[in-house]
Short mmCIF file of C-alpha atoms in Angstrom, two decimals:
data_model
loop_
_atom_site.label_atom_id
_atom_site.label_comp_id
_atom_site.label_asym_id
_atom_site.label_seq_id
_atom_site.Cartn_x
_atom_site.Cartn_y
_atom_site.Cartn_z
CA MET A 14 0.00 0.00 0.00
CA SER A 15 1.46 3.36 -1.00
CA LYS A 16 1.87 6.03 1.64
CA ALA A 17 -0.21 9.18 1.44
CA ARG A 18 1.78 12.05 0.04
CA GLU A 19 2.37 14.96 2.39
CA PRO A 20 3.53 18.48 1.54
CA THR A 21 7.22 19.18 2.10
CA LYS A 22 7.35 21.18 5.32
CA GLY A 23 9.94 23.84 6.02
CA THR A 24 11.63 25.32 9.05
CA GLU A 25 13.70 28.13 7.54
CA VAL A 26 12.02 31.00 5.73
CA GLY A 27 13.82 32.25 2.64
CA ALA A 28 13.52 35.77 1.26
CA VAL A 29 9.89 36.68 0.58
CA THR A 30 8.83 39.58 -1.63
CA LEU A 31 5.16 40.59 -1.60
CA TRP A 32 3.77 42.68 -4.43
CA GLY A 33 0.53 44.42 -3.50
CA PHE A 34 -1.74 47.45 -3.49
CA TYR A 35 -2.60 49.23 -0.25
CA ALA A 36 -6.37 49.22 -0.90
CA SER A 37 -6.52 45.59 -2.07
CA SER A 38 -8.37 43.27 0.30
CA CYS A 39 -6.59 40.34 -1.37
CA THR A 40 -3.22 41.89 -0.50
CA TRP A 41 -4.53 42.50 3.03
CA ARG A 42 -5.25 38.77 3.40
CA VAL A 43 -1.65 37.87 2.60
CA ARG A 44 -0.25 40.54 4.90
CA LEU A 45 -2.42 39.22 7.74
CA ALA A 46 -1.38 35.61 7.15
CA LEU A 47 2.33 36.46 6.95
CA GLY A 48 2.08 38.65 10.04
CA LEU A 49 0.25 36.04 12.10
CA LYS A 50 2.75 33.37 11.09
CA GLY A 51 5.69 35.66 11.84
CA ILE A 52 7.11 35.47 8.32
CA PRO A 53 9.13 38.57 7.34
CA TYR A 54 8.84 39.95 3.84
CA GLU A 55 9.86 42.81 1.58
CA TYR A 56 6.88 44.80 0.35
CA LYS A 57 6.75 46.17 -3.19
CA ALA A 58 3.84 48.58 -3.47
CA LEU A 59 1.98 48.91 -6.76
CA ASN A 60 -0.62 51.57 -7.47
CA ILE A 61 -3.12 49.76 -9.64
CA SER A 62 -5.19 52.94 -9.95
CA ASN A 63 -2.59 54.36 -12.32
CA GLY A 64 -1.63 51.08 -13.97
CA GLU A 65 1.65 50.25 -12.23
CA HIS A 66 0.62 46.57 -12.22
CA LYS A 67 0.72 46.52 -16.02
CA SER A 68 4.53 46.54 -16.15
CA GLU A 69 6.44 43.76 -17.89
CA GLU A 70 8.41 43.24 -14.67
CA PHE A 71 5.28 42.43 -12.69
CA LYS A 72 3.86 40.30 -15.51
CA LYS A 73 6.74 37.88 -14.93
CA VAL A 74 5.54 37.46 -11.34
CA SER A 75 1.78 37.53 -11.97
CA PRO A 76 0.77 36.51 -15.53
CA LEU A 77 -2.68 38.12 -15.16
CA GLN A 78 -1.03 41.16 -13.56
CA TYR A 79 -3.33 40.92 -10.54
CA VAL A 80 -2.24 41.64 -6.98
CA PRO A 81 -1.11 40.15 -4.71
CA ALA A 82 1.80 38.03 -5.81
CA VAL A 83 4.89 36.79 -3.99
CA GLU A 84 8.37 35.72 -4.92
CA VAL A 85 9.69 33.00 -2.62
CA ASP A 86 12.11 30.08 -2.85
CA GLY A 87 13.06 31.08 -6.39
CA ALA A 88 9.47 30.93 -7.62
CA ALA A 89 6.53 33.26 -8.12
CA ILE A 90 3.05 32.63 -6.71
CA ALA A 91 0.04 34.73 -7.68
CA ASP A 92 -3.47 34.75 -6.13
CA SER A 93 -4.06 35.25 -2.41
CA MET A 94 -5.62 31.80 -1.92
CA ALA A 95 -2.60 30.04 -3.40
CA ILE A 96 -0.21 32.26 -1.45
CA VAL A 97 -1.72 31.79 2.01
CA MET A 98 -2.11 28.04 1.49
CA TYR A 99 1.53 27.76 0.38
CA PHE A 100 2.77 29.36 3.59
CA GLU A 101 0.30 27.43 5.77
CA GLU A 102 1.35 24.09 4.28
CA LYS A 103 5.03 24.96 4.16
CA PHE A 104 5.11 26.18 7.76
CA PRO A 105 2.18 24.47 9.55
CA ASP A 106 3.83 24.85 12.96
CA LYS A 107 4.27 28.62 12.70
CA ARG A 108 1.01 29.83 14.27
CA PRO A 109 -1.27 27.25 12.58
CA LEU A 110 -4.16 28.89 10.75
CA LEU A 111 -6.11 25.74 9.88
CA PRO A 112 -7.91 23.73 12.60
CA VAL A 113 -6.92 20.13 13.34
CA ASP A 114 -10.56 19.02 13.25
CA LEU A 115 -11.44 18.16 9.65
CA LEU A 116 -14.99 19.51 9.74
CA ALA A 117 -13.79 22.80 11.21
CA ARG A 118 -11.05 22.88 8.59
CA ALA A 119 -13.65 22.36 5.85
CA THR A 120 -15.71 25.22 7.28
CA VAL A 121 -12.67 27.49 7.20
CA ARG A 122 -12.12 26.60 3.57
CA GLN A 123 -15.78 27.27 2.78
CA VAL A 124 -15.42 30.76 4.24
CA MET A 125 -12.26 31.33 2.22
CA TYR A 126 -13.92 30.27 -1.04
CA LEU A 127 -17.19 32.03 -0.33
CA ILE A 128 -15.34 35.31 0.12
CA GLY A 129 -12.46 34.77 -2.27
CA ALA A 130 -14.40 33.26 -5.17
CA ASN A 131 -17.90 34.68 -4.75
CA ILE A 132 -18.08 37.96 -2.82
CA GLN A 133 -14.85 39.84 -3.47
CA PRO A 134 -14.49 39.25 -7.24
CA LEU A 135 -17.88 40.91 -7.83
CA GLN A 136 -16.78 44.14 -6.14
CA ASN A 137 -13.15 44.38 -7.17
CA LEU A 138 -11.86 47.34 -9.14
CA GLY A 139 -11.92 45.74 -12.58
CA CYS A 140 -15.48 44.48 -12.25
CA LEU A 141 -16.76 47.79 -10.86
CA LYS A 142 -15.17 49.77 -13.68
CA GLU A 143 -17.08 47.62 -16.16
CA ILE A 144 -20.35 48.13 -14.26
CA GLU A 145 -19.79 51.90 -14.16
CA ALA A 146 -19.03 51.99 -17.89
CA LEU A 147 -22.24 50.10 -18.65
CA ALA A 148 -24.65 51.59 -16.12
CA GLY A 149 -23.07 54.59 -14.38
CA PRO A 150 -21.46 55.30 -10.97
CA GLU A 151 -24.65 54.84 -8.92
CA GLU A 152 -25.18 51.34 -10.25
CA ARG A 153 -21.53 50.54 -9.57
CA PHE A 154 -22.02 51.31 -5.87
CA LYS A 155 -25.36 49.49 -5.68
CA TRP A 156 -23.89 46.42 -7.44
CA ALA A 157 -21.15 46.15 -4.83
CA GLN A 158 -23.59 46.59 -1.94
CA ASP A 159 -26.02 44.01 -3.31
CA HIS A 160 -23.40 41.32 -3.79
CA ILE A 161 -21.77 41.94 -0.41
CA ASN A 162 -25.21 41.59 1.19
CA ILE A 163 -25.89 38.35 -0.67
CA GLY A 164 -22.52 36.94 0.34
CA PHE A 165 -22.76 37.89 3.99
CA THR A 166 -26.25 36.43 4.21
CA ALA A 167 -24.78 33.12 3.02
CA LEU A 168 -21.97 33.47 5.56
CA GLU A 169 -24.54 33.88 8.31
CA GLN A 170 -26.01 30.50 7.44
CA LEU A 171 -22.60 28.87 7.24
CA LEU A 172 -21.27 30.28 10.50
CA LYS A 173 -24.40 30.08 12.62
CA LYS A 174 -22.97 27.11 14.54
CA ALA A 175 -19.28 27.46 13.71
CA ALA A 176 -18.48 30.90 15.10
CA GLY A 177 -16.94 31.13 18.56
CA LYS A 178 -14.53 33.75 19.80
CA TYR A 179 -13.44 34.04 16.18
CA THR A 180 -15.04 33.25 12.84
CA VAL A 181 -14.68 29.47 13.11
CA GLY A 182 -14.18 28.34 16.69
CA ASP A 183 -12.05 29.99 19.35
CA GLU A 184 -8.75 30.32 17.48
CA LEU A 185 -7.70 32.60 14.66
CA THR A 186 -7.81 30.81 11.31
CA LEU A 187 -7.61 31.60 7.63
CA ALA A 188 -11.35 32.28 7.84
CA ASP A 189 -10.52 35.42 9.83
CA VAL A 190 -7.72 36.27 7.42
CA PHE A 191 -10.33 36.39 4.64
CA LEU A 192 -13.23 37.84 6.63
CA VAL A 193 -11.54 40.89 8.15
CA PRO A 194 -10.53 42.45 4.80
CA GLN A 195 -13.98 41.71 3.40
CA ILE A 196 -15.49 43.60 6.34
CA GLY A 197 -13.21 46.47 5.35
CA ASN A 198 -14.78 46.31 1.89
CA ALA A 199 -18.27 46.23 3.41
CA HIS A 200 -17.50 49.42 5.34
CA ARG A 201 -16.14 51.05 2.19
CA PHE A 202 -19.41 50.37 0.39
CA LYS A 203 -21.50 51.37 3.43
CA VAL A 204 -23.01 47.93 4.07
CA ASP A 205 -24.62 47.91 7.52
CA LEU A 206 -23.28 44.82 9.28
CA VAL A 207 -24.91 45.49 12.64
CA SER A 208 -28.60 45.93 11.89
CA THR A 209 -28.74 42.98 9.49
CA LYS A 210 -28.56 39.31 10.42
CA PHE A 211 -24.93 38.74 9.58
CA PRO A 212 -22.60 36.39 11.47
CA LYS A 213 -21.93 37.23 15.09
CA ALA A 214 -18.25 37.05 14.26
CA ALA A 215 -18.71 39.60 11.49
CA ILE A 216 -20.55 41.97 13.80
CA ASP A 217 -17.82 41.62 16.43
CA PHE A 218 -15.08 42.22 13.89
CA ALA A 219 -16.92 45.24 12.49
CA SER A 220 -16.29 47.02 15.78
CA THR A 221 -13.17 45.38 17.25
CA GLY A 222 -11.61 43.12 14.63
CA TYR A 223 -8.92 45.46 13.46
CA GLN A 224 -7.45 45.50 16.96
CA ARG A 225 -7.77 41.74 17.51
CA ILE A 226 -5.93 40.47 14.45
#
């Protein structure tokens, strides 16, 4: 019987370079994960508002020229999901951000995908520019609000039993790493997290999360 393959774990952290944009919630996720795990990095700021991410230099790091991206161990990794999972699997003992319990771990991943694949892409800069071009600035704002509301309503159902002190259970996880920046986006688009039936964890983070993580 063949043995199950396991990721190659690491103990020493090589040089890490993070390319990002200050207002990018996806960049924020990576900064949170690296900070929680105590992994130092060099930060290369890009202003995507004026097209700095369209350089040939950055295209070699991120083929789609999206932020964030990292250079580590002689390789480039683009996309916040891939980045945070690389560091979690490479250094699982540095402030673990995935629960040991498999059901809890699956819930964390559901939160990550719900936010990273369903909520955030519908209110990122590229999508909103297209909406504004087609329907005007008011519809751009309403589009973002509507899809954040839809997503957080789904989160409420998912986290009704899972939330504890933090988003999933009583320890910080990658669910928090994804949720906190998305709450920042909700504030930016004036989505009321408190008066609606959103997750208890989301309501808590809306008022205190930035100090707790």
